[in-house]
CSV table of C-alpha atoms in Angstrom, one decimal:
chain,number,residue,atom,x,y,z
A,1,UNK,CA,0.0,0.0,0.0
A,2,UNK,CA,1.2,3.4,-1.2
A,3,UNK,CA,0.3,6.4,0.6
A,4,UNK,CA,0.5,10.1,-0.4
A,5,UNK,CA,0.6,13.6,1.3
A,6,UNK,CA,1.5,16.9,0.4
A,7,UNK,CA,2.7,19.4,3.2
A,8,UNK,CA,3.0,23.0,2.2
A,9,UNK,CA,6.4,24.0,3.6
A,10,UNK,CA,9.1,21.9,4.8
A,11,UNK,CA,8.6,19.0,7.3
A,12,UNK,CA,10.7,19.0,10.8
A,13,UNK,CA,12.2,15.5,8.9
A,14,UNK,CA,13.1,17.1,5.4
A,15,UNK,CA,14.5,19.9,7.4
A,16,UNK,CA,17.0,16.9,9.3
A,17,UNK,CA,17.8,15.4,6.2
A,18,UNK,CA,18.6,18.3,4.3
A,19,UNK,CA,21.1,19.2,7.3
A,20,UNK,CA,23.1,16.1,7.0
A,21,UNK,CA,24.6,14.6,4.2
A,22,UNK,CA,24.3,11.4,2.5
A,23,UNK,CA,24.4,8.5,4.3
A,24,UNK,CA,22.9,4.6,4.9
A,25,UNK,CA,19.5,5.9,5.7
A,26,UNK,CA,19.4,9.1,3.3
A,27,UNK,CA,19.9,9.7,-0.3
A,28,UNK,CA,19.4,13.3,-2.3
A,29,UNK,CA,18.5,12.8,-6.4
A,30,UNK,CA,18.4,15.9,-8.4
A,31,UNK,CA,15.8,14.5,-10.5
A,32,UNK,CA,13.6,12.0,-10.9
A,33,UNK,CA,14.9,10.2,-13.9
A,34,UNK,CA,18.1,9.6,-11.5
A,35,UNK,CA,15.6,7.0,-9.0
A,36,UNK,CA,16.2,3.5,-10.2
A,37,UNK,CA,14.4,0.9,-8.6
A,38,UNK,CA,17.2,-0.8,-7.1
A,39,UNK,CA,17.2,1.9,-5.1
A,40,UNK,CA,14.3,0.9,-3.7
A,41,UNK,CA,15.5,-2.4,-3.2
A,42,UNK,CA,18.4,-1.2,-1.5
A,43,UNK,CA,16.6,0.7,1.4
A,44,UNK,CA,14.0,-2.7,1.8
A,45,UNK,CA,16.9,-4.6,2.5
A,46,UNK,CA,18.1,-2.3,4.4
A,47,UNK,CA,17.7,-3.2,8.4
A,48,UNK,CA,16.2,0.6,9.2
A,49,UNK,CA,15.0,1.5,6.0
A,50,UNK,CA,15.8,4.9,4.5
A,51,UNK,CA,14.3,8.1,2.7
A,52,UNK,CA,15.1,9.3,-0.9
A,53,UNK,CA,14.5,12.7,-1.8
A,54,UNK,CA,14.1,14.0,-5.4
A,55,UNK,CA,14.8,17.6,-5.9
A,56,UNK,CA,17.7,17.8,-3.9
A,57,UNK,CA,21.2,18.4,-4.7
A,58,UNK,CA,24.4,18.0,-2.2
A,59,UNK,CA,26.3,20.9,-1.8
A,60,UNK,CA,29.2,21.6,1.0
A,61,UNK,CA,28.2,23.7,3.6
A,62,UNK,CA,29.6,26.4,5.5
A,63,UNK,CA,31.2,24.0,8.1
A,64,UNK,CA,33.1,22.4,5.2
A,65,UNK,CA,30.8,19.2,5.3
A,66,UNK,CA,27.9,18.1,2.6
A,67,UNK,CA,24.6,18.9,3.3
A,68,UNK,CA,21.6,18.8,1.2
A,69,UNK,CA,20.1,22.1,-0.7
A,70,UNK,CA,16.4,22.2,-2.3
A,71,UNK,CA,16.9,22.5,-5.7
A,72,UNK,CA,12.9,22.1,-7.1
A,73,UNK,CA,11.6,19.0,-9.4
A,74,UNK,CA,7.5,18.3,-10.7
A,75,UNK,CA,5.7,16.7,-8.1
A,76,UNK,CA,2.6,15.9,-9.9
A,77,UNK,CA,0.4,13.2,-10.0
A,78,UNK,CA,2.3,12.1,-13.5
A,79,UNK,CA,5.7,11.8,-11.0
A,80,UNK,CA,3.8,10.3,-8.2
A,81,UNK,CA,2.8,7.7,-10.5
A,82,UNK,CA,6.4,6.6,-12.1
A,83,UNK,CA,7.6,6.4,-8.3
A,84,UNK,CA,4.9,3.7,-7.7
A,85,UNK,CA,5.4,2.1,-10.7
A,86,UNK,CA,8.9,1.7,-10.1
A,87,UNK,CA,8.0,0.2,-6.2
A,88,UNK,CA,5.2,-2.2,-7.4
A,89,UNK,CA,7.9,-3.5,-10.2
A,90,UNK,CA,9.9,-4.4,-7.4
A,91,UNK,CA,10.3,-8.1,-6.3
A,92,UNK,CA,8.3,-8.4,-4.4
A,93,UNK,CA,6.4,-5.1,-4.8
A,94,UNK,CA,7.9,-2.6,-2.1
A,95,UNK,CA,5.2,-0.4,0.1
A,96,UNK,CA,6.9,3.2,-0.2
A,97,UNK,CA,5.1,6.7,1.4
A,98,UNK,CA,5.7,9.8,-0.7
A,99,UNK,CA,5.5,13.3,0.4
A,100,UNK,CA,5.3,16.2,-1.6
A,101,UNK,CA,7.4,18.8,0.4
A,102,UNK,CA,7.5,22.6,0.1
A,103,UNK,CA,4.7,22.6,-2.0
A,104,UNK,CA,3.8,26.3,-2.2
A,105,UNK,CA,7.1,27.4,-3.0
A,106,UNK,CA,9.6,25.1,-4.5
A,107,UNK,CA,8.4,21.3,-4.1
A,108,UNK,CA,10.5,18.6,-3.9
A,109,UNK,CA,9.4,14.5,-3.7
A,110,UNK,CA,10.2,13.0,-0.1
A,111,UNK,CA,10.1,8.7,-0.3
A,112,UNK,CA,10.3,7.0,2.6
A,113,UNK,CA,11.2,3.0,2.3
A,114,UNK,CA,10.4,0.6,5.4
A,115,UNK,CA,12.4,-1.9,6.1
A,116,UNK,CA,10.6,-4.6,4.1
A,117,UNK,CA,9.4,-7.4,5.8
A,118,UNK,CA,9.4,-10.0,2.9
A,119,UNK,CA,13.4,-9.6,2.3
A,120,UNK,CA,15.3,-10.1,-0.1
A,121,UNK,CA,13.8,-7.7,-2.6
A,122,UNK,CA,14.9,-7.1,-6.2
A,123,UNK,CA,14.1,-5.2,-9.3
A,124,UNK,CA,12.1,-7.2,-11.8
A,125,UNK,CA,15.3,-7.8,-13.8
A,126,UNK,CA,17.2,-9.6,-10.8
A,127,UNK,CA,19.8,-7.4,-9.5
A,128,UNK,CA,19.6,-7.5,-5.7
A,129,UNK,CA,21.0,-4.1,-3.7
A,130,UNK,CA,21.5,-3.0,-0.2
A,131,UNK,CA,22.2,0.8,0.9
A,132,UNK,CA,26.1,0.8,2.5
A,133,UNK,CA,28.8,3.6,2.9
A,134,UNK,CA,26.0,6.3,1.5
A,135,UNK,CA,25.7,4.6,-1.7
A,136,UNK,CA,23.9,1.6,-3.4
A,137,UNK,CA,26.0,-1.2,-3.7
A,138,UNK,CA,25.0,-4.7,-5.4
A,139,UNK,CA,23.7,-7.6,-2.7
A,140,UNK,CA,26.8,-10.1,-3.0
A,141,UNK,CA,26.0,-13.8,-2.8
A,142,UNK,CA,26.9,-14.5,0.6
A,143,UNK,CA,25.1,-11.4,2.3
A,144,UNK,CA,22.3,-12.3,-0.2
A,145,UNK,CA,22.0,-16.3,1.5
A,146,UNK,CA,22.5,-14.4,4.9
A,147,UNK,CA,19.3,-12.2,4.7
A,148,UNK,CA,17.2,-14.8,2.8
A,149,UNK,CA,18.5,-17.3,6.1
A,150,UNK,CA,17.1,-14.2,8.6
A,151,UNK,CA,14.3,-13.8,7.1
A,152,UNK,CA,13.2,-17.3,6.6
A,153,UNK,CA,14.2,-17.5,10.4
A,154,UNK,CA,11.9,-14.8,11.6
A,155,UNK,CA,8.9,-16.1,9.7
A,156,UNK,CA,9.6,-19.6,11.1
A,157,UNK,CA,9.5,-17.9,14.3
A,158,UNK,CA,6.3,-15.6,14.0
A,159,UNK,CA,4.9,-18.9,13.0
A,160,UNK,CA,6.3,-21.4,15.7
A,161,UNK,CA,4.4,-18.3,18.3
A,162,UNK,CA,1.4,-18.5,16.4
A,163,UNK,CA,1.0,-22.4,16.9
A,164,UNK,CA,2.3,-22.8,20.1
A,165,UNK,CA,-0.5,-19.7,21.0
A,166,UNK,CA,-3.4,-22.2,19.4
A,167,UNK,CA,-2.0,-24.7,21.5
A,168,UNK,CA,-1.9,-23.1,24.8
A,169,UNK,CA,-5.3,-22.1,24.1
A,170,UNK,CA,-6.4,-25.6,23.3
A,171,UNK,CA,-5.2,-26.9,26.7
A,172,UNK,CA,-6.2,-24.1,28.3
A,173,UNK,CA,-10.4,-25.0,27.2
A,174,UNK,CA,-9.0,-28.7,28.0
A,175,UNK,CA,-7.8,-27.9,31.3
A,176,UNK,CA,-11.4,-26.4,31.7
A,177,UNK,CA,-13.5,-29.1,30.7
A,178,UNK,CA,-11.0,-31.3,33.0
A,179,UNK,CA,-11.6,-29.2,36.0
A,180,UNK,CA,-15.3,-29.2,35.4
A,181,UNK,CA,-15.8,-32.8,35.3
A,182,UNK,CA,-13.6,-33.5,38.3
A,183,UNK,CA,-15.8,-31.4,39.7
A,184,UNK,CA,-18.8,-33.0,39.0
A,185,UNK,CA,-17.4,-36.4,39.5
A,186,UNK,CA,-16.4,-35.6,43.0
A,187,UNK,CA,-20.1,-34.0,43.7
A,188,UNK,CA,-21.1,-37.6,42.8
A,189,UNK,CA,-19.2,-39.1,45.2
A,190,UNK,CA,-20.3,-36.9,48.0
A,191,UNK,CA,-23.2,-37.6,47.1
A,192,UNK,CA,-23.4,-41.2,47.0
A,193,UNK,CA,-21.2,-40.7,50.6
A,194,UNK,CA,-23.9,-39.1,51.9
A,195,UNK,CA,-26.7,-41.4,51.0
A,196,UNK,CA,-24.9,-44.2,52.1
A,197,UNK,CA,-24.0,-42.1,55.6
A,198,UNK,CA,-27.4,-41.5,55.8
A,199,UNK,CA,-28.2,-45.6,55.4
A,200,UNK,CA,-25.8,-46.3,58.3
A,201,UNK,CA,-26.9,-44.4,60.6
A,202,UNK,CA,-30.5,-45.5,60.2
A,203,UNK,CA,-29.0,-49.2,60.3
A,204,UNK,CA,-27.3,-48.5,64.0
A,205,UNK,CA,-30.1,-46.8,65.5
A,206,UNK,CA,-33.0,-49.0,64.4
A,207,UNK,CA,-33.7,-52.1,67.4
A,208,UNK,CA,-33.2,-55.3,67.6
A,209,UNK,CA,-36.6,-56.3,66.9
A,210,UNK,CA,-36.4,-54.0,64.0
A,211,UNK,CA,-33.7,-55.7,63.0
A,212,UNK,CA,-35.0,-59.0,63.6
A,213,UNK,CA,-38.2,-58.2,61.8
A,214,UNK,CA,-36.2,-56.9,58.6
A,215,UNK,CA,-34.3,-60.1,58.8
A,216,UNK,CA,-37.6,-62.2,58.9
A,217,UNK,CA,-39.0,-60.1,55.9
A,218,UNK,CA,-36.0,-61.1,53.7
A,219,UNK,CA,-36.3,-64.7,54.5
């Protein structure tokens, strides 16, 4: 699911990420035809994610250190749609959320990409990418084998909870239905202790004669 806002200035988070400079999490385009889609693969298989921004060039600050400036790019529905595009292409399809920043004055595209839960992701042509030392880099073999392994791992996990949940639940309804027929079992048996209590003590305290009588009346 891809969602979409617009914000009229800039955001408290553009504002961060325009500070800084390029980095694991961040990466400025200038335009739009410079997004590939393995750059979208590259921040799902990233652990934390990351945010691309489009309309934003890197420029060396005062301080002597990069930092990113706002530099303008369309931000219509036309450029919305090409992001998407690019994300649903993706292997499997990647959920982004794009933001349309500083959109009375000079707008700029803002894509933020989860850490995807389904990894690892590639573009529809096979290459497979992670975001390392600020850049893109190509998803080697053994790292490739390593996330498939963690993911796989997790899922067998979330699933091993889910079962041994259904199965605490079951005994919990049997330990239940256990309970309630000890229960009733053991009303039983006071009962019947009771009636044959009561059948004692009317033995003891009837007489002899009585006694003798009841004896005749069985012969």
């Amino acid at each position: 699911m891809t969602r979409e806002r617009e914000i009229a200035s800039v955001s408290p988070r553009a504002q961060a990420l325009l500070a800084g400079q390029e980095n694991e999490d961040v990466d400025f385009k200038r335009q739009l035809n410079g997004l590939a889609s393995a750059d979208l693969v590259a921040f799902a298989n990233s652990p934390n994610g990351g945010t691309i921004m489009i309309g934003v060039d890197e420029i060396v600050g005062n301080n002597g250190l990069q930092r990113g400036t706002i530099a303008g790019c369309p931000a219509g529905d036309n450029e919305k749609l090409i992001i998407i595009n690019k994300a649903e292409n993706c292997v499997p399809p990647i959920e982004v959320e794009i933001y349309v920043e500083n959109a009375e004055s000079l707008p700029f595209l803002r894509i933020e990409i989860p850490s995807g839960p389904d990894k690892p992701y590639c573009t529809r042509k096979g290459i497979y990418a992670i975001r390392g030392d600020g850049r893109t880099k190509a998803l080697l073999p053994g790292r490739l084998l390593s996330l498939f392994m963690e993911t796989e791992a997790e899922q067998f996990f979330a699933r091993f909870r889910e079962a041994t949940g259904e199965l605490e639940g079951s005994l919990t309804v049997l330990k239940s239905q256990v309970i309630d027929e000890f229960a009733d079992l053991l009303a039983r048996v006071e009962k019947m202790e009771a009636e044959i209590a009561a059948s004692l003590t009317r033995i003891a305290g009837s007489t002899p004669d009585e006694q003798s009588a009841a004896g005749a009346e069985d012969e």
